């Protein structure tokens, strides 16, 4: 199917696909597949095609700020607090948990403060803005390290080069079903926070935020979002 049609001054023109950034691949990640299914449906209802681009978090942030990306998916509600040129879509797509993973039977207090003043080396994925912010408030710099991918974080745990890896639950749990991680001792040791995930638009596309919010609300109410999340789980379990 070609790009959606629009009409201007009596002639038909084609609307270019929006370039939408995500840190989660599809296939290969429940989070990525769920986001792709939900947002392709949402933008289809708006008559707008999208092109999903998988990027490291820091790079996606830079490209959204400069307008090279039209939108980015699955950021925290407060992500835009110090990024005034970005516009958050008011309605979230789905809820996720920030979780601490380890290979050792650690006992941590629930919440982010469970990682405060503990003698542990903690990893997170570079470009995960909320995770970085919360950890830097609690974990000494010498004990805090950024890795370039979720896989790298899990591999460091298995190699004994870190004690804790922090990431959103949906992204890690789908990887733990893969053959290379399925039989490993990696486990959840603490839920740090439950949070909604949001889409953000660049400055030039802010007008799309309100219509997209209405569509996401409608998809939740009519059961579409729930069905698509089940479909993503099924696809990623194969």
Coordinates of C-alpha atoms in Angstrom, one line a residue:
X1 CA 0.0 0.0 0.0
X2 CA 1.3 3.4 -0.9
X3 CA 1.6 6.5 1.3
X4 CA -1.8 8.0 2.5
X5 CA -3.3 10.6 0.2
X6 CA -4.0 14.3 1.1
X7 CA -5.6 17.0 -1.0
X8 CA -4.2 20.5 -1.6
X9 CA -5.5 23.1 -4.0
X10 CA -7.5 20.6 -6.0
X11 CA -4.6 18.2 -6.5
X12 CA -3.7 14.9 -4.8
X13 CA -0.4 14.8 -2.9
X14 CA 1.2 12.0 -0.9
X15 CA 1.9 12.4 2.8
X16 CA 5.4 11.3 3.6
X17 CA 5.8 8.6 6.4
X18 CA 6.7 9.9 9.8
X19 CA 10.1 8.8 11.0
X20 CA 9.5 7.3 14.4
X21 CA 12.4 6.3 16.7
X22 CA 12.4 3.3 19.1
X23 CA 15.1 1.7 21.2
X24 CA 13.5 -1.7 20.9
X25 CA 13.8 -4.0 17.8
X26 CA 11.0 -5.9 16.2
X27 CA 11.1 -8.9 15.9
X28 CA 13.3 -9.9 18.8
X29 CA 11.7 -7.8 21.6
X30 CA 8.3 -7.9 23.1
X31 CA 8.5 -4.2 23.8
X32 CA 9.5 -3.4 20.2
X33 CA 6.8 -5.6 18.7
X34 CA 4.1 -4.2 21.0
X35 CA 5.1 -0.7 20.2
X36 CA 5.1 -1.4 16.5
X37 CA 1.7 -3.0 16.6
X38 CA 0.0 -0.3 18.7
X39 CA 1.5 2.7 16.9
X40 CA 1.0 1.4 13.4
X41 CA -2.7 0.9 14.2
X42 CA -2.9 4.3 15.9
X43 CA -1.3 6.2 13.0
X44 CA -3.4 4.2 10.5
X45 CA -6.5 5.5 12.2
X46 CA -5.1 9.0 11.7
X47 CA -4.4 8.3 8.0
X48 CA -0.6 8.6 8.5
X49 CA 2.1 6.0 7.7
X50 CA 5.1 5.7 9.9
X51 CA 8.6 4.3 9.4
X52 CA 10.1 2.8 12.6
X53 CA 13.8 3.2 13.1
X54 CA 15.7 1.4 15.9
X55 CA 18.3 3.6 17.5
X56 CA 20.3 3.8 20.7
X57 CA 18.6 6.0 23.3
X58 CA 21.0 8.8 23.3
X59 CA 21.1 9.0 19.5
X60 CA 17.3 8.9 19.3
X61 CA 17.1 11.8 21.8
X62 CA 19.5 13.9 19.8
X63 CA 17.6 13.3 16.5
X64 CA 14.2 14.1 18.0
X65 CA 15.6 17.3 19.5
X66 CA 17.0 18.4 16.1
X67 CA 13.9 17.3 14.2
X68 CA 15.6 14.5 12.3
X69 CA 13.1 12.2 13.9
X70 CA 9.4 13.1 13.9
X71 CA 8.6 11.1 17.1
X72 CA 10.0 8.7 19.6
X73 CA 8.3 5.9 21.6
X74 CA 8.3 4.6 25.1
X75 CA 9.7 7.4 27.2
X76 CA 8.8 8.2 30.8
X77 CA 6.2 10.9 31.6
X78 CA 8.9 13.3 33.0
X79 CA 11.2 12.8 30.0
X80 CA 10.1 16.1 28.6
X81 CA 10.5 18.1 31.8
X82 CA 13.9 19.5 30.8
X83 CA 13.4 19.1 27.0
X84 CA 11.0 22.0 26.3
X85 CA 11.0 21.6 22.5
X86 CA 9.4 18.2 22.7
X87 CA 5.7 17.4 23.1
X88 CA 4.5 14.5 25.1
X89 CA 1.3 12.7 23.9
X90 CA -1.0 13.0 26.8
X91 CA -2.2 9.4 26.7
X92 CA 0.2 6.5 27.4
X93 CA 0.4 3.4 25.3
X94 CA 0.9 0.8 28.1
X95 CA 2.4 0.4 31.5
X96 CA 5.9 -1.1 32.2
X97 CA 8.0 -1.8 35.3
X98 CA 11.5 -0.6 36.0
X99 CA 13.1 -3.7 37.5
X100 CA 16.5 -4.7 39.0
X101 CA 17.9 -8.0 37.8
X102 CA 20.7 -10.0 39.3
X103 CA 22.2 -13.5 39.3
X104 CA 22.7 -13.6 43.1
X105 CA 19.9 -13.9 45.6
X106 CA 20.0 -10.3 46.6
X107 CA 17.4 -8.8 49.0
X108 CA 16.7 -5.2 48.1
X109 CA 14.2 -2.7 49.5
X110 CA 11.3 -2.1 47.0
X111 CA 11.6 1.1 45.0
X112 CA 14.6 3.1 43.7
X113 CA 15.8 3.7 47.2
X114 CA 16.6 0.0 47.5
X115 CA 19.7 0.8 45.5
X116 CA 20.8 3.6 47.7
X117 CA 24.1 3.2 49.7
X118 CA 24.4 -0.5 48.9
X119 CA 27.9 -1.9 47.9
X120 CA 26.8 -3.1 44.5
X121 CA 27.9 -2.4 40.9
X122 CA 24.9 -1.3 38.9
X123 CA 24.5 -1.2 35.1
X124 CA 21.9 0.5 32.9
X125 CA 21.5 1.1 29.2
X126 CA 23.0 4.3 27.9
X127 CA 20.3 6.7 26.8
X128 CA 17.7 5.4 29.3
X129 CA 17.0 8.9 30.6
X130 CA 14.7 8.1 33.6
X131 CA 16.8 5.1 34.7
X132 CA 20.0 7.2 34.5
X133 CA 18.4 10.1 36.5
X134 CA 17.1 7.9 39.3
X135 CA 20.3 5.8 39.6
X136 CA 22.6 8.9 39.7
X137 CA 20.6 10.2 42.7
X138 CA 21.4 7.0 44.6
X139 CA 24.4 5.1 43.3
X140 CA 27.9 6.4 43.6
X141 CA 29.5 7.2 40.3
X142 CA 32.3 4.6 40.8
X143 CA 29.6 1.9 41.1
X144 CA 27.4 3.0 38.2
X145 CA 28.1 2.0 34.6
X146 CA 26.3 2.4 31.3
X147 CA 26.1 -0.4 28.7
X148 CA 25.2 -0.1 25.1
X149 CA 22.4 -2.7 24.9
X150 CA 20.2 -4.9 27.1
X151 CA 22.1 -8.0 25.9
X152 CA 25.3 -6.4 27.1
X153 CA 23.8 -5.8 30.5
X154 CA 22.6 -9.4 30.8
X155 CA 26.0 -10.7 29.6
X156 CA 27.9 -8.6 32.2
X157 CA 25.6 -10.1 34.9
X158 CA 26.4 -13.6 33.8
X159 CA 30.2 -12.9 33.6
X160 CA 30.1 -11.6 37.2
X161 CA 31.2 -8.1 36.0
X162 CA 28.2 -6.4 37.6
X163 CA 25.8 -7.1 40.5
X164 CA 22.6 -5.5 39.3
X165 CA 21.2 -4.6 35.9
X166 CA 18.2 -2.1 35.7
X167 CA 15.9 -2.1 32.7
X168 CA 12.2 -2.0 31.9
X169 CA 10.6 -5.4 32.6
X170 CA 9.0 -6.0 29.2
X171 CA 12.2 -5.6 27.3
X172 CA 14.2 -8.0 29.5
X173 CA 11.6 -10.7 30.1
X174 CA 11.2 -11.4 26.4
X175 CA 15.0 -11.8 26.1
X176 CA 15.1 -14.2 29.0
X177 CA 13.0 -16.5 26.9
X178 CA 15.7 -16.7 24.3
X179 CA 17.9 -19.8 24.2
X180 CA 21.1 -17.9 25.2
X181 CA 19.5 -16.6 28.4
X182 CA 16.7 -19.1 29.2
X183 CA 18.6 -21.4 31.4
X184 CA 20.7 -18.8 33.2
X185 CA 20.4 -17.7 36.9
X186 CA 19.3 -14.1 36.0
X187 CA 16.3 -13.2 38.1
X188 CA 14.2 -10.2 39.2
X189 CA 15.3 -9.0 42.6
X190 CA 13.2 -5.8 42.9
X191 CA 10.5 -3.8 41.2
X192 CA 11.7 -0.2 41.3
X193 CA 8.7 1.6 39.8
X194 CA 5.6 1.0 37.7
X195 CA 5.3 3.7 35.1
X196 CA 3.4 4.5 31.9
X197 CA 5.2 4.8 28.6
X198 CA 4.6 7.7 26.3
X199 CA 5.3 8.9 22.8
X200 CA 7.0 12.3 22.2
X201 CA 6.9 14.5 19.1
X202 CA 9.5 16.8 17.8
X203 CA 8.7 20.6 17.8
X204 CA 7.6 20.5 14.1
X205 CA 5.0 17.8 14.7
X206 CA 3.5 19.0 18.0
X207 CA 0.0 19.4 16.3
X208 CA -0.2 15.6 16.1
X209 CA 0.0 15.0 19.8
X210 CA -3.7 15.8 20.7
X211 CA -5.2 13.7 17.8
X212 CA -2.9 10.7 18.6
X213 CA -3.9 10.9 22.3
X214 CA -7.5 10.6 21.4
X215 CA -6.8 7.6 19.2
X216 CA -4.8 5.9 21.9
X217 CA -7.7 6.5 24.4
X218 CA -10.1 5.0 21.9
X219 CA -7.9 2.0 21.3
X220 CA -7.8 1.2 25.0
X221 CA -11.6 1.6 25.3
X222 CA -12.5 -0.6 22.4
X223 CA -10.1 -3.4 23.4
X224 CA -7.6 -2.9 20.5
X225 CA -4.6 -2.2 22.6
X226 CA -5.2 -5.2 24.8
X227 CA -5.5 -7.5 21.8
X228 CA -2.4 -6.1 20.2
X229 CA -0.4 -6.6 23.4
X230 CA -1.5 -10.2 23.4
X231 CA -0.5 -10.6 19.8
X232 CA 2.9 -9.2 20.5
X233 CA 3.4 -11.7 23.4
X234 CA 2.4 -14.5 21.1
X235 CA 4.7 -13.5 18.3
X236 CA 7.7 -13.1 20.6
X237 CA 7.1 -16.4 22.4
X238 CA 7.7 -18.4 19.1

